[in-house]
Amino acid sequence: NGQRKDLGKKIQKAILFNQCKGLDSNTVIIVDDSDIIKSKAKKMEGLKKVRDGSTGRVDQNGYDLINIVACHPEKEGYLIKPLCSDLYSSDIEQDSIIQVTQERMEEIILYGNNQGVFVMDRGYDNRSMFSFLQDNGCDYIVRSEGKRNLIVNGVEKRFLEVAKTVDLKFTIKDNDKNKTFQSGIKRVKIRLDPYPKKELETTDAWLILSRHVSPKGKKGGFFYFLCDFPNQNLTERQIVEKVLKMY
């Protein structure tokens, strides 16, 4: 009835408030988009063409899904704390999906006292998200697509051109997975304006390069991260270690 119209939102906020208790600088807050494929469905309400993350197909009916989950290290293993889950249908525009995602993140920042590190995959390597993270002073790790330009010493350059200047001076060992990584770090700026102009709006970030090195010395391909930790006082090596462990 009319009196219960906003009950779902009130319950969602109450759950989120409770789940955000105890977040700290070691908590990973995973922001992850996914999909629910309904390939056989014909008449379900709100169906849309979605991208199947497993196959890359974009011709099947279904729904987009955004999940945000906190993962907190304990003495034995990790405590998994679901924070929110939203299903998107055909009547929701992409800009609205981004807006809802950032609204959920704002609630987590509020209820969790801006603790934890937001960790996101390559789909979130966009100016809107970097602007949001800067405005809210968030600690974050974003897996980079390696396609955007970066600014170093006031000069905007192609991503790979900047990446080639990064010294892989750190050898990081992951004893839990018996893996070794060669890694490097460089301070850069990300342009937030869609087009270059004289007075650029930018945000500062760390560019992390890393690749796996086998026990026999065979080197794997590079993977990249853009990150920042304004709420933590970390050395360059600690930043690289934190990014590799959390991601």
XYZ file of C-alpha atoms in Angstrom, residues 3-246:
244
model
C 2.369 3.689 3.412
C 4.957 1.085 2.425
C 6.032 2.679 -0.857
C 9.535 3.552 0.425
C 9.941 0.513 2.674
C 12.433 -1.170 0.320
C 14.702 1.888 0.308
C 14.532 2.163 4.100
C 15.473 -1.504 4.515
C 18.327 -1.132 2.007
C 19.737 1.870 3.868
C 19.426 0.097 7.233
C 21.305 -2.943 5.893
C 23.975 -0.746 4.348
C 24.408 1.230 7.580
C 24.903 -1.993 9.547
C 27.224 -3.615 6.992
C 29.498 -0.560 6.822
C 30.424 -0.808 10.491
C 34.035 -1.808 11.050
C 35.423 -0.859 7.622
C 39.070 0.218 7.764
C 42.074 0.877 5.515
C 42.528 -2.865 4.894
C 38.943 -3.402 3.712
C 38.485 -3.992 -0.002
C 35.229 -2.533 -1.337
C 34.644 -4.305 -4.644
C 32.504 -2.417 -7.171
C 31.597 -4.897 -9.896
C 29.179 -4.815 -12.810
C 27.807 -8.087 -14.082
C 24.864 -9.462 -16.034
C 21.988 -11.891 -15.782
C 21.318 -13.539 -19.134
C 17.741 -14.576 -19.906
C 18.397 -16.005 -23.381
C 15.122 -17.978 -23.537
C 12.920 -15.205 -22.148
C 10.597 -13.353 -24.510
C 8.086 -11.455 -22.362
C 9.816 -10.685 -19.058
C 9.403 -7.031 -18.090
C 12.278 -4.668 -18.823
C 14.506 -7.038 -20.812
C 17.426 -5.422 -22.633
C 20.358 -6.515 -24.777
C 23.269 -7.098 -22.416
C 26.906 -8.014 -22.782
C 27.725 -11.535 -21.633
C 30.921 -11.123 -19.608
C 31.903 -14.742 -20.233
C 31.583 -14.769 -24.035
C 31.537 -11.104 -25.058
C 28.216 -11.549 -26.891
C 25.851 -8.564 -26.860
C 22.820 -10.075 -28.597
C 21.087 -11.794 -25.673
C 18.233 -10.583 -23.488
C 18.801 -9.978 -19.810
C 19.550 -7.408 -17.138
C 22.618 -5.476 -16.023
C 23.635 -5.919 -12.398
C 25.839 -3.849 -10.103
C 27.177 -5.428 -6.921
C 29.216 -3.777 -4.164
C 30.811 -6.098 -1.615
C 33.224 -5.424 1.259
C 35.977 -7.938 1.894
C 37.744 -7.597 5.253
C 40.798 -9.669 6.287
C 40.420 -11.761 9.422
C 42.827 -14.042 11.297
C 41.667 -16.937 9.145
C 40.501 -15.932 5.686
C 38.217 -12.994 4.901
C 34.889 -11.651 6.131
C 32.597 -11.044 3.130
C 30.004 -8.306 3.672
C 27.520 -7.690 0.817
C 26.697 -3.968 0.741
C 24.228 -3.543 -2.099
C 22.967 -5.057 -5.346
C 20.987 -3.256 -8.055
C 19.329 -4.712 -11.156
C 18.973 -2.519 -14.261
C 16.402 -3.000 -17.015
C 15.802 -1.435 -20.415
C 14.235 1.773 -19.117
C 17.475 2.819 -17.381
C 19.962 4.870 -19.406
C 23.723 4.330 -19.039
C 24.163 7.754 -17.425
C 21.520 6.808 -14.873
C 23.325 3.535 -14.090
C 26.505 5.504 -13.384
C 24.539 7.925 -11.208
C 22.942 5.115 -9.165
C 26.333 3.425 -8.719
C 27.870 6.631 -7.422
C 24.879 7.243 -5.139
C 25.461 3.822 -3.560
C 29.156 4.621 -3.182
C 28.273 7.954 -1.521
C 26.143 6.083 1.022
C 29.014 3.680 1.726
C 31.401 6.633 2.156
C 28.943 8.239 4.594
C 28.044 5.149 6.639
C 31.603 3.774 6.595
C 33.264 7.098 7.513
C 35.179 7.033 4.205
C 37.098 3.936 5.246
C 38.088 1.077 2.951
C 39.552 1.012 -0.549
C 37.263 0.984 -3.594
C 38.579 -1.609 -6.064
C 37.258 -1.610 -9.629
C 37.940 -3.341 -12.918
C 38.680 -1.762 -16.294
C 35.068 -0.784 -16.997
C 35.404 1.999 -14.406
C 38.483 3.576 -15.993
C 36.586 6.741 -16.968
C 36.679 10.456 -16.162
C 33.335 10.440 -14.352
C 34.565 7.887 -11.832
C 37.952 9.551 -11.277
C 36.187 12.879 -10.726
C 33.833 11.258 -8.207
C 36.707 9.588 -6.329
C 38.625 12.862 -6.144
C 35.622 14.899 -4.981
C 34.970 12.414 -2.172
C 38.609 11.913 -1.136
C 38.439 8.131 -1.585
C 41.198 5.549 -1.467
C 40.865 3.552 -4.681
C 42.393 1.074 -7.125
C 41.203 0.975 -10.746
C 42.521 -1.587 -13.227
C 43.436 0.532 -16.248
C 42.608 -0.186 -19.872
C 45.891 1.473 -20.852
C 44.183 3.653 -23.463
C 43.854 7.079 -21.864
C 46.370 9.909 -22.011
C 48.294 10.830 -18.876
C 49.932 14.088 -17.834
C 53.532 14.101 -16.583
C 55.394 17.324 -15.758
C 52.598 19.347 -17.347
C 52.746 17.495 -20.675
C 49.943 15.183 -21.826
C 51.227 11.979 -23.405
C 49.866 8.668 -24.608
C 49.487 6.023 -21.918
C 52.074 3.603 -23.320
C 54.564 6.420 -23.810
C 54.341 7.184 -20.089
C 54.338 3.504 -19.150
C 57.670 2.966 -20.910
C 59.322 5.470 -18.556
C 58.329 3.589 -15.394
C 61.244 1.844 -13.675
C 60.305 -1.678 -12.538
C 62.365 -1.264 -9.388
C 60.292 -3.401 -7.038
C 60.223 -7.195 -6.815
C 57.061 -8.195 -4.970
C 56.551 -11.764 -3.762
C 53.099 -13.135 -3.049
C 53.883 -16.027 -0.721
C 50.224 -17.113 -0.500
C 50.061 -17.744 -4.257
C 53.774 -18.452 -4.746
C 54.062 -15.713 -7.363
C 56.634 -13.011 -8.014
C 55.956 -9.680 -9.732
C 58.200 -7.014 -11.190
C 56.531 -3.676 -10.536
C 57.018 0.060 -10.879
C 55.221 3.232 -9.836
C 54.974 6.799 -11.145
C 52.990 9.877 -10.078
C 50.783 11.185 -12.906
C 47.790 13.407 -13.538
C 44.537 12.340 -15.211
C 42.626 14.878 -17.300
C 39.021 15.172 -16.134
C 37.903 17.497 -18.931
C 36.631 15.659 -22.041
C 38.768 17.866 -24.289
C 42.212 19.449 -23.804
C 42.172 23.155 -22.880
C 44.499 25.737 -21.353
C 43.188 25.469 -17.771
C 42.793 21.718 -17.349
C 40.870 20.114 -14.528
C 42.965 17.145 -13.413
C 43.363 14.677 -10.570
C 46.585 13.175 -9.239
C 47.065 9.415 -9.220
C 49.689 6.709 -9.014
C 50.333 4.664 -12.146
C 51.339 1.092 -11.277
C 52.903 -1.276 -13.817
C 53.381 -4.918 -12.988
C 54.024 -8.289 -14.576
C 54.416 -11.835 -13.366
C 57.864 -13.444 -13.454
C 58.050 -17.243 -13.343
C 60.645 -19.119 -11.222
C 62.546 -19.777 -14.481
C 62.639 -16.055 -15.275
C 59.928 -16.049 -17.938
C 58.144 -12.683 -17.956
C 54.426 -12.254 -18.493
C 52.557 -9.372 -20.064
C 52.053 -6.044 -18.334
C 48.947 -5.046 -16.418
C 48.243 -1.521 -15.204
C 46.519 0.225 -12.322
C 45.585 3.810 -11.520
C 45.221 4.398 -7.804
C 45.494 6.849 -4.929
C 45.423 6.629 -1.136
C 44.766 10.155 0.212
C 43.706 8.733 3.599
C 46.866 6.662 4.138
C 50.534 7.569 4.534
C 52.281 4.916 2.418
C 55.690 4.575 0.784
C 55.900 3.783 -2.918
C 56.703 0.143 -2.169
C 53.794 -0.125 0.279
C 51.457 1.298 -2.382
C 52.570 -1.281 -4.946
C 52.240 -4.130 -2.423
C 48.784 -2.943 -1.359
C 47.530 -2.670 -4.941
C 48.728 -6.155 -5.922
C 47.351 -7.764 -2.759
C 43.975 -6.029 -2.818
